[in-house]
Coordinates of C-alpha atoms and ligand atoms in Angstrom, one line a residue:
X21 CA 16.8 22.8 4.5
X22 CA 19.9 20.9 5.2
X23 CA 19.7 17.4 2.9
X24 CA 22.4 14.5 3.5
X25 CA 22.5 11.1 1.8
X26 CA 24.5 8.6 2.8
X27 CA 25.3 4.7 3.3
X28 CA 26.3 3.8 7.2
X29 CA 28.4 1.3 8.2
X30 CA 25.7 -0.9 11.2
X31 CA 26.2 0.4 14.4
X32 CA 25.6 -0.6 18.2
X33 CA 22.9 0.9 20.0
X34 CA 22.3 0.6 23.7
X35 CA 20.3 -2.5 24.7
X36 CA 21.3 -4.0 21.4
X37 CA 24.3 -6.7 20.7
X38 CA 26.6 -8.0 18.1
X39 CA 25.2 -10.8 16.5
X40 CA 28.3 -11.2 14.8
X41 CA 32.3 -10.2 15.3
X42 CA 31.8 -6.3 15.2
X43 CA 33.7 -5.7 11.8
X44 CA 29.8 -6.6 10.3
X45 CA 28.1 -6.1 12.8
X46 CA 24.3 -6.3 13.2
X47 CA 22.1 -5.3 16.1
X48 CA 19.7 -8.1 17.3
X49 CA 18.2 -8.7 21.0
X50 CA 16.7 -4.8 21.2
X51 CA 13.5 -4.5 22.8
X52 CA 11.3 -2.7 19.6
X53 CA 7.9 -1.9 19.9
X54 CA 5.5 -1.6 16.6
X55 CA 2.5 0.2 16.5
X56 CA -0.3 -0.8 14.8
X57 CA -1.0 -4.5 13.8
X58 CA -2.2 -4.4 9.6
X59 CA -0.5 -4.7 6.3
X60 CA 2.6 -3.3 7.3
X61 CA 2.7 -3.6 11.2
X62 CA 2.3 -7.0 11.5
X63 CA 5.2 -9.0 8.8
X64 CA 7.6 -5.8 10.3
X65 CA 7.3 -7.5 14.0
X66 CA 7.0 -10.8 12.5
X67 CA 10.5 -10.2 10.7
X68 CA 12.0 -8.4 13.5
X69 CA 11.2 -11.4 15.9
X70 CA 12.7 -13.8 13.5
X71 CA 16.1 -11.8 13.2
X72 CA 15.7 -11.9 17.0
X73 CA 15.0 -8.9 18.3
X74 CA 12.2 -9.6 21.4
X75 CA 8.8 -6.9 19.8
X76 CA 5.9 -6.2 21.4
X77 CA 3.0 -5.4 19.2
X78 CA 0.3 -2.8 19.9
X79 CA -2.6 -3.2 18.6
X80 CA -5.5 -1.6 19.9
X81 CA -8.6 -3.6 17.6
X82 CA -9.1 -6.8 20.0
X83 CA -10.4 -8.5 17.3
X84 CA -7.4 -8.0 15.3
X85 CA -5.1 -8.8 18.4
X86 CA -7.4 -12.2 18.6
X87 CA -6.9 -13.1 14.7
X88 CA -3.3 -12.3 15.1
X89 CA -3.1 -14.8 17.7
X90 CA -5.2 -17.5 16.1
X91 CA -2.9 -17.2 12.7
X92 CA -6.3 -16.2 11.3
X93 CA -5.2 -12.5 10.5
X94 CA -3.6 -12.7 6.6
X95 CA -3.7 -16.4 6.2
X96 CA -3.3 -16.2 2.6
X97 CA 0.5 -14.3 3.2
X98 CA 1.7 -18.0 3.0
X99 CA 5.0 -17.1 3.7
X100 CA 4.4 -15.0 7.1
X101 CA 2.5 -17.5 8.7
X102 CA 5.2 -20.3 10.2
X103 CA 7.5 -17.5 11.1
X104 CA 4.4 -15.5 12.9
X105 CA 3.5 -18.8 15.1
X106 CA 6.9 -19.2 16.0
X107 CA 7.3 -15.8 17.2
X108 CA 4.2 -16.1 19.2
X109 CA 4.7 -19.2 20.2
X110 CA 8.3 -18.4 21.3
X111 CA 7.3 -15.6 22.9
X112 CA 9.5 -13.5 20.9
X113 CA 6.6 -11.4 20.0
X114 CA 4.1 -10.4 22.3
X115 CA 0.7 -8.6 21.7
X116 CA -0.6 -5.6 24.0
X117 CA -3.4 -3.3 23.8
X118 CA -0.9 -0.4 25.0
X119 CA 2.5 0.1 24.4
X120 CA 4.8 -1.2 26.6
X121 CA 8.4 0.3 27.4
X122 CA 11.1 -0.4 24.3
X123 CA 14.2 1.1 22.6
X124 CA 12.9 1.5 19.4
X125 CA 9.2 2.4 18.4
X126 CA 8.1 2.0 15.4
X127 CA 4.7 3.5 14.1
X128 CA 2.2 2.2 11.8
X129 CA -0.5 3.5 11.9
X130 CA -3.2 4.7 9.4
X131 CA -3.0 7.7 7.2
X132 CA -6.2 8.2 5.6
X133 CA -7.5 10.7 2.6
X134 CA -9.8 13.2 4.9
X135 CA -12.3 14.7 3.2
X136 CA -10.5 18.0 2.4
X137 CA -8.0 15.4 0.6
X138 CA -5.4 16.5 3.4
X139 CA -4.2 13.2 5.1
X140 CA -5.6 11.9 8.3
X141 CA -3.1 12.2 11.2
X142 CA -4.7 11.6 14.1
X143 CA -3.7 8.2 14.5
X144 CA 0.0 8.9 14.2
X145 CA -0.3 11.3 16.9
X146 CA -2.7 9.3 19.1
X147 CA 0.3 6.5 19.0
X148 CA 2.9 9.4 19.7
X149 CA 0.6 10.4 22.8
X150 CA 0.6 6.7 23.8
X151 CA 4.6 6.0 23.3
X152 CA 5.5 9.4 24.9
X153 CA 5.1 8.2 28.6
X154 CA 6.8 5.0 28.5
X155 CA 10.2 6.5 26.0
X156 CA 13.4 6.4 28.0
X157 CA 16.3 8.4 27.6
X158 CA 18.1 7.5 24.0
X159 CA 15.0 5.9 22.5
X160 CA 14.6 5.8 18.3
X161 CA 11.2 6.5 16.9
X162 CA 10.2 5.6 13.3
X163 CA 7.6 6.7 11.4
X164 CA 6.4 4.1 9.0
X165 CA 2.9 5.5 8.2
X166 CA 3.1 7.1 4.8
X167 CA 2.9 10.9 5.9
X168 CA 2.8 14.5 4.1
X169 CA 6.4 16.3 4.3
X170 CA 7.2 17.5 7.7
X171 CA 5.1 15.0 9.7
X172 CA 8.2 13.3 10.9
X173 CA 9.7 16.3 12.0
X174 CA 6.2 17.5 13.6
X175 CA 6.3 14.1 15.2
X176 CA 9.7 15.1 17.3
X177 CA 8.1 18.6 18.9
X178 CA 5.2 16.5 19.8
X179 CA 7.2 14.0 21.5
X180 CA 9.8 16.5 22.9
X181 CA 6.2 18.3 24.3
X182 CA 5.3 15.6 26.2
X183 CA 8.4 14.6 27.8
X184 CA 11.0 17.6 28.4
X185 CA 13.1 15.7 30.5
X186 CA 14.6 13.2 27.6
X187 CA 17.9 14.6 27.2
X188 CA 18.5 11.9 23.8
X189 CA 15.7 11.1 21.6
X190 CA 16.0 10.2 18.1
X191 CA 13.2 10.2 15.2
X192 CA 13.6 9.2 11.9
X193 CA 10.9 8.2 8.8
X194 CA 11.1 5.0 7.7
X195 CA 8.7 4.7 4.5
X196 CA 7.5 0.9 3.5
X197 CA 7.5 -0.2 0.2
X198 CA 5.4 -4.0 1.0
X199 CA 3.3 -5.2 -2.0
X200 CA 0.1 -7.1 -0.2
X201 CA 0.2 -10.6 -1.6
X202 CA 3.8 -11.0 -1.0
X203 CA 4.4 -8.9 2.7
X204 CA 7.6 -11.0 3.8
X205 CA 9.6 -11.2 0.6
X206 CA 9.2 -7.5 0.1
X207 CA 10.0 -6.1 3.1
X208 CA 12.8 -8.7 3.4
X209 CA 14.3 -7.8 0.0
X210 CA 12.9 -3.9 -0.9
X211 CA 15.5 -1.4 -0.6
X212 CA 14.9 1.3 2.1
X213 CA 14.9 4.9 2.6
X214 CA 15.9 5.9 6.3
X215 CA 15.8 9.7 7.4
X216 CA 16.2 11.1 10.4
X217 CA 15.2 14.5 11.5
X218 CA 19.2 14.9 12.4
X219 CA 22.3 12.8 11.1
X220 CA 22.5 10.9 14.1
X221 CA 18.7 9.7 14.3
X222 CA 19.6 8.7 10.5
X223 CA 22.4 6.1 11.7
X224 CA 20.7 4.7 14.5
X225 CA 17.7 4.4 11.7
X226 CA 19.5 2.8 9.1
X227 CA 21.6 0.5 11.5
X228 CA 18.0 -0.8 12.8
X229 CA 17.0 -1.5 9.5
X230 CA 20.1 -3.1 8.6
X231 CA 19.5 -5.4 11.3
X232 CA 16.8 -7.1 9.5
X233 CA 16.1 -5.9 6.0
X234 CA 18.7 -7.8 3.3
X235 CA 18.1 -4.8 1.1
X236 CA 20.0 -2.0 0.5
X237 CA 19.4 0.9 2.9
X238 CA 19.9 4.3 2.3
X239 CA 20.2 6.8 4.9
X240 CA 18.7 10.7 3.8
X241 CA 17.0 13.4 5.9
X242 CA 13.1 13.0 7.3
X243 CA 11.3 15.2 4.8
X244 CA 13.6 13.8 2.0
X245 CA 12.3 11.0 2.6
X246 CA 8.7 11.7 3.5
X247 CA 8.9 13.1 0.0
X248 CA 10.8 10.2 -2.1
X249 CA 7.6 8.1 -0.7
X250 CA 4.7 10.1 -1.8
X251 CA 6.9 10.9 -5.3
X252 CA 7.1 7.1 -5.7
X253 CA 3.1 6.3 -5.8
X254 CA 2.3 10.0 -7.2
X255 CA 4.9 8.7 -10.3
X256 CA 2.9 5.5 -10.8
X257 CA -0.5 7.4 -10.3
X258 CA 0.5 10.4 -12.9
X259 CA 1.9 7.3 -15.3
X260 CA -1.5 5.3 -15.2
X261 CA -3.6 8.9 -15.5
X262 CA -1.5 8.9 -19.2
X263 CA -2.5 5.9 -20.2
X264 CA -5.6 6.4 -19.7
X265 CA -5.7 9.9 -21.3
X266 CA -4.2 8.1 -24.4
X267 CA -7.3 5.5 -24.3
X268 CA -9.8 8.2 -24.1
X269 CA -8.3 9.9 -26.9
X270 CA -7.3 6.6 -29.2
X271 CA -11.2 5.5 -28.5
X272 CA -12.3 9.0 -29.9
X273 CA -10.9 7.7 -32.9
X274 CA -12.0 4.7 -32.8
X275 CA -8.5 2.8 -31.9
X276 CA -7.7 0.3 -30.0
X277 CA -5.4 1.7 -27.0
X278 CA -3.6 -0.9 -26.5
X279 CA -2.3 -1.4 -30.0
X280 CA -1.9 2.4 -30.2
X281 CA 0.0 2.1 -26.6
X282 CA 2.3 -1.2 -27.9
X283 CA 3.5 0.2 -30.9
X284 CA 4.5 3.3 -29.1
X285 CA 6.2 1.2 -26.5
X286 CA 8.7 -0.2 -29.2
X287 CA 10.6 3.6 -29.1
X288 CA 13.5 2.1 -27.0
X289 CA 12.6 5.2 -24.2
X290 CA 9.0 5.3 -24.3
X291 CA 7.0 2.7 -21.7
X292 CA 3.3 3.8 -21.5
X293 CA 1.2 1.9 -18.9
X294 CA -1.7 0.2 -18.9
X295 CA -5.2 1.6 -19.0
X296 CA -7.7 0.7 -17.1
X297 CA -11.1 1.4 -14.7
X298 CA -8.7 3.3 -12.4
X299 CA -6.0 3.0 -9.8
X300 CA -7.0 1.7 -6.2
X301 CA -5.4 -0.1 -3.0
X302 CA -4.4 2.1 0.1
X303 CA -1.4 3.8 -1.5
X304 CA -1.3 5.0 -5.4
X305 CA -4.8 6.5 -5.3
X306 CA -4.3 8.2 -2.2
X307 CA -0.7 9.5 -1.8
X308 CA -0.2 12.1 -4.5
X309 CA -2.9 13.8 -2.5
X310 CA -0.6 14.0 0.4
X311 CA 2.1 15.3 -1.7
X312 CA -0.1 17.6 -3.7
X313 CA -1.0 19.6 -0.1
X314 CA 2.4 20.4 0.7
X315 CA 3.1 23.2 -2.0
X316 CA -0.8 23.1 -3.6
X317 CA -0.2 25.7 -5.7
X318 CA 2.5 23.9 -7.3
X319 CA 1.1 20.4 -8.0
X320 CA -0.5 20.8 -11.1
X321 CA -0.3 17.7 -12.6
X322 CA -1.2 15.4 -9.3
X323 CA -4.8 16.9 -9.4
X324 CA -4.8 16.5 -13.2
X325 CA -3.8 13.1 -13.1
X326 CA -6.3 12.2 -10.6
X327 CA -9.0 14.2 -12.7
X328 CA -8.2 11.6 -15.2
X329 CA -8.7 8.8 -12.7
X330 CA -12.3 9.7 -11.9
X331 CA -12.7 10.4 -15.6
X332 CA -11.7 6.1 -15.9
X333 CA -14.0 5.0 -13.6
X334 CA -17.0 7.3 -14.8
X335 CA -16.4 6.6 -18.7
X336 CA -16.6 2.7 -17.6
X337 CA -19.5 3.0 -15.7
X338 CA -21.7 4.8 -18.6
X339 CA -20.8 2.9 -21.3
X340 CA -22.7 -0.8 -19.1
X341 CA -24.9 1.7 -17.6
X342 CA -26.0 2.5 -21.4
X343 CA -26.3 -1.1 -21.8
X344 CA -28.0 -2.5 -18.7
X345 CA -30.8 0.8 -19.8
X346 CA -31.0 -0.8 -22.9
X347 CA -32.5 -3.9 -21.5
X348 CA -29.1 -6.4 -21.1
X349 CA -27.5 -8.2 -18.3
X350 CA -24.1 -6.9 -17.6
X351 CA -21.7 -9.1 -15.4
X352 CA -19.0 -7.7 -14.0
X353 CA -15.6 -9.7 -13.8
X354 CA -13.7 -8.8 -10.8
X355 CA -14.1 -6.3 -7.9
X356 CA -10.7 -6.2 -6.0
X357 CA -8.1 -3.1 -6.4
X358 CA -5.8 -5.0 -8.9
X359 CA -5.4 -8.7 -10.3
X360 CA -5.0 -12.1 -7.9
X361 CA -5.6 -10.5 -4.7
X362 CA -8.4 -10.2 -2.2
X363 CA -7.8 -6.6 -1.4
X364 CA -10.9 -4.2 -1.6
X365 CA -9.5 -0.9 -0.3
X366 CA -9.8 1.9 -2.9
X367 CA -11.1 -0.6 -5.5
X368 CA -12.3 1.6 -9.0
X369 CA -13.9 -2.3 -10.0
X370 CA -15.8 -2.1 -6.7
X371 CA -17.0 1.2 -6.6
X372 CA -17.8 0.7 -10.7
X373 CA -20.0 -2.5 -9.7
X374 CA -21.7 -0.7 -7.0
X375 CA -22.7 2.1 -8.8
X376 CA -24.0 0.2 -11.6
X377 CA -25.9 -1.8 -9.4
X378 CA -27.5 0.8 -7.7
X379 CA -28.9 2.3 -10.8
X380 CA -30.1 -1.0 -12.0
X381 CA -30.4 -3.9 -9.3
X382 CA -31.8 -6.5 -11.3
X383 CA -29.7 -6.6 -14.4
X384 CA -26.0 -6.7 -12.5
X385 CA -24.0 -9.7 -11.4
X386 CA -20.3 -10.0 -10.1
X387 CA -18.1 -12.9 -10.4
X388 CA -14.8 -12.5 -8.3
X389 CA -12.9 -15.8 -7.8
X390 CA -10.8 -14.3 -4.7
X391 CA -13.6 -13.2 -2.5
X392 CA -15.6 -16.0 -0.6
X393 CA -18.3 -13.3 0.0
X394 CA -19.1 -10.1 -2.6
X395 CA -20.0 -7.1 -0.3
X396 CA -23.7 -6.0 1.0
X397 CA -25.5 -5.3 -2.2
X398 CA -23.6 -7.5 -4.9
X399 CA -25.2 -10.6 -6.6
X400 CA -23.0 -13.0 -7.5
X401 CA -22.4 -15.1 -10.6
X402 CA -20.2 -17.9 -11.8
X403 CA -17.5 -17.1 -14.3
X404 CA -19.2 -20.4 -16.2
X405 CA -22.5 -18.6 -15.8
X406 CA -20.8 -15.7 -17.5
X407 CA -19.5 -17.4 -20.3
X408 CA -22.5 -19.4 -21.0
X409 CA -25.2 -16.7 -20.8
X410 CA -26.1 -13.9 -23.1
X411 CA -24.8 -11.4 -20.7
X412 CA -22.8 -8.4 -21.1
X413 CA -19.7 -8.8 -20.1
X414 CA -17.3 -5.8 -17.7
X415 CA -13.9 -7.1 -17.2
X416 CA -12.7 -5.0 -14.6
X417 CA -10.3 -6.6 -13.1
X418 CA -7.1 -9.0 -15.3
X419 CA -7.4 -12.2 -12.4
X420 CA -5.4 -15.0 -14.0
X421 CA -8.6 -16.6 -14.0
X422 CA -10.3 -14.5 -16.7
X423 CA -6.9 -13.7 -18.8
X424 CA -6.8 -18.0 -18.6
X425 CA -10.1 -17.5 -21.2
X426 CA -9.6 -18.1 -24.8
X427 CA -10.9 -15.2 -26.4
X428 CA -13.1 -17.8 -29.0
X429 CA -15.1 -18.3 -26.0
X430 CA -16.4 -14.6 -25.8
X431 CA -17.1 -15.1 -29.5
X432 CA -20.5 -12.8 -30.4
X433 CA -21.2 -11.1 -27.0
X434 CA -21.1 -7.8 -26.0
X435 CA -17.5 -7.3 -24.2
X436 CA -16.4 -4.3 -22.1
X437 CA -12.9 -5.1 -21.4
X438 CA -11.2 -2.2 -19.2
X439 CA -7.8 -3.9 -19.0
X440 CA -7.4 -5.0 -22.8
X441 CA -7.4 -8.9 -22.0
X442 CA -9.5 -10.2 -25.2
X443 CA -8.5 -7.5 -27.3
X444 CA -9.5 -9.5 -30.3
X445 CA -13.1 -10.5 -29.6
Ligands
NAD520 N1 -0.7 -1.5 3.0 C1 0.4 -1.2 2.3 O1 0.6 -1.9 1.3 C2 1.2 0.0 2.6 C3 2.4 0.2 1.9 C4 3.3 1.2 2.3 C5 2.9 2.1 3.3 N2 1.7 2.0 3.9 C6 1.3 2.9 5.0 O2 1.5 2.3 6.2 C7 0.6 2.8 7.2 C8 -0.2 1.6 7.8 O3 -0.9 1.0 6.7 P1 -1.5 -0.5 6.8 O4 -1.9 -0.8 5.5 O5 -0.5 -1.3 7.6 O6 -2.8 -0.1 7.7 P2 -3.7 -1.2 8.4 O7 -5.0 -0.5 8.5 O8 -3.6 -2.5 7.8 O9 -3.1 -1.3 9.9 C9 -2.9 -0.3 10.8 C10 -3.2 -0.8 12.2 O10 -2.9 0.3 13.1 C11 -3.9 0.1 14.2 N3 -3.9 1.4 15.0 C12 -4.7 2.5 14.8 N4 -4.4 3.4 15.7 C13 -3.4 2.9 16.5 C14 -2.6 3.4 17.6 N5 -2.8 4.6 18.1 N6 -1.7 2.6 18.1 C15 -1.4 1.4 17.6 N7 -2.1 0.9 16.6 C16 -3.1 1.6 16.0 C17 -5.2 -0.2 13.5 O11 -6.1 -0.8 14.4 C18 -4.7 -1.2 12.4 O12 -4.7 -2.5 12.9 C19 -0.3 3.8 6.4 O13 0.2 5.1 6.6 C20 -0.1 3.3 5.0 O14 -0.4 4.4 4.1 C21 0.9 0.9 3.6

């Protein structure tokens, strides 16, 4: 398979225009189109608006279109919200139901784990169903959605399907590196991966990036691409899985991990992670199964690693099972996919506290400081009710607020501490 890698110089693109003298030139004024509203949609058009390109965002969840409109819709990204009510307000970015007709699409859709662990990619080619009638001759698609190798390039026949008559159509994968909790800055600043399914669909990609991402964008081919992405989260995923490998094993003999995992850290080229009750959010504990079902008999350590994940969760789980069977209370600390956010998706705290609440309802409480309601099933408790009580305590989650308590306080009670916060009660 042919593979380029490359830095481009910004170039024009019909419909576009200069925003400055031509010798650095940057595209703003084109007509771009995103699909699909959420996490990575929505600061994308925002930013693109801003740098002044005119974006029309389909979204086809009313409700979402409404909370979009009513700056409801990721109020805590602080930073996205004035530049989101200008943009509507300015008219700079408009909200549809449908697409509309643009130069550049770009697609964000949904990728979810199916149930054969084989991503989801029905919504990708819904949106390529919906974009296909409305493309006009020279149009750039990008793939955003975080995709198995090939997809992109599956994406082009679809679209070349549908409309036979396009003489010039370009399609590149654009993968999105946003850390919720932070949307604007990181796709602002991130450096970026543009590949194209041919080396001209790779410079129109990167110059559209250019044209309103500050970091560093490198142009590569589609499945390159597709593959750097999944390689990025699988990395972190297979990293985590070792850490916790090395807890299992260091409790076994009766260590602490976390000492065992510092002092191991100080080899100048060794940097273990952290252990904990498991990786979540939308993208580390799902992608390396997208990577893995590209050459399945090859991935050997993905399925390992995620082995080791389930392994996490289920270890956690037994050892306050054992106590709540045993007559205590166990309240767990934290329920979201990682510290300081309100994100659920994925979450190894959540599904930990669910389970242990199913198999004893009246001995579990949950104290999470960043949700204003815990989900159907969850009884809630105070972190002061927690600290005061006789309790059990299941720190699943390392929210400032918890690592903010002086480990005297904890003095005497039984502590489960996944993360390794109070390592010295
Ligand atoms: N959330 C992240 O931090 C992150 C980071 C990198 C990559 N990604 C990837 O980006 C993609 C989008 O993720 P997200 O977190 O933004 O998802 P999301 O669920 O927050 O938003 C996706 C939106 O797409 C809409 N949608 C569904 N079908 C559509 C269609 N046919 N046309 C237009 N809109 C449609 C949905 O209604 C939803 O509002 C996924 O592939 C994800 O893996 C996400």
């Amino acid at each position: 398979m042919k593979s380029w890698t490359f830095l481009l110089g910004a170039q024009l693109r019909p419909g576009g225009r200069f925003a400055e003298a031509p010798g650095d030139a940057k595209l703003v004024g084109m007509r771009v189109s995103v699909l699909g509203l959420g996490y990575v949609g929505l600061p994308t058009a925002t930013l693109l608006a801003a740098t002044g390109h005119r974006v029309s965002g389909v979204e086809p969840d009313a409700a979402r279109r409404n909370s979009i409109a009513e700056g409801r819709f990721f109020a805590e990204e602080e930073a996205l919200q004035p530049l989101l009510r200008d943009a509507l307000r300015d008219g700079m970015l408009t909200l549809h139901a449908a697409p509309v007709p643009a130069e550049t699409f770009v697609i964000a859709v949904p990728t979810p784990l199916g149930p054969e662990r084989r991503a989801v990619l029905d919504h990708v080619w819904a949106a390529a169903d919906s974009i296909a009638p409305v493309l006009a001759e020279d149009a750039l698609v990008l793939l955003e959605s975080t995709s198995p190798v090939g997809t992109t390039r599956a994406l082009e026949d679809r679209l070349r399907e549908a409309r036979p008559d396009l003489r010039t159509l370009h399609v590149a994968y654009g993968p999105e590196r946003v850390l919720p909790g932070n949307l604007l800055a990181e796709l602002r600043r991130n450096p970026r991966l543009a590949g194209g399914t041919t080396e001209e669909a790779t410079r129109h990609a990167v110059s559209f990036y250019r044209s309103f991402v500050e970091g560093e964008v490198t142009g590569t081919d589609a499945a390159t691409a597709e593959m750097a992405k999944l390689v990025e989260n699988s990395f972190r995923d297979v990293n985590i899985a070792f850490a916790n490998e090395v807890a299992f094993i260091a409790r076994h003999h009766g260590l602490d991990p976390f000492a065992v995992i510092e002092l191991a850290n100080r080899h100048p080229r060794v940097d273990v992670l952290r252990p904990g009750p498991g990786v979540g959010g939308h993208c580390i504990a799902v992608d390396p199964w997208f990577l893995a079902e590209g050459a399945p008999d090859r991935a050997l350590l993905i399925p390992a690693a995620r082995a080791v994940d389930a392994a996490a969760r289920e270890e956690w789980l037994e050892r306050a099972s054992a106590l709540c069977a045993a007559g205590q209370e166990v309240i767990c600390l934290g329920l979201t996919y990682k510290a300081d956010v309100a994100d659920l998706r994925e979450s190894p705290a959540l599904a930990i506290a669910e389970a242990l609440a199913r198999r004893h309802p009246c001995r579990v409480r949950v104290v999470e400081p960043h949700l204003k309601h815990l989900p159907a099933g969850l009884r809630e408790a105070t972190l002061e009710e927690a600290l005061s009580g006789e309790a059990a305590l299941l720190l699943l989650v390392d929210h400032a607020a918890f690592r903010a308590v002086p480990p005297e306080r904890l003095n005497g009670r039984v502590v489960l501490d996944t993360r390794g916060i109070w390592r010295n009660v």
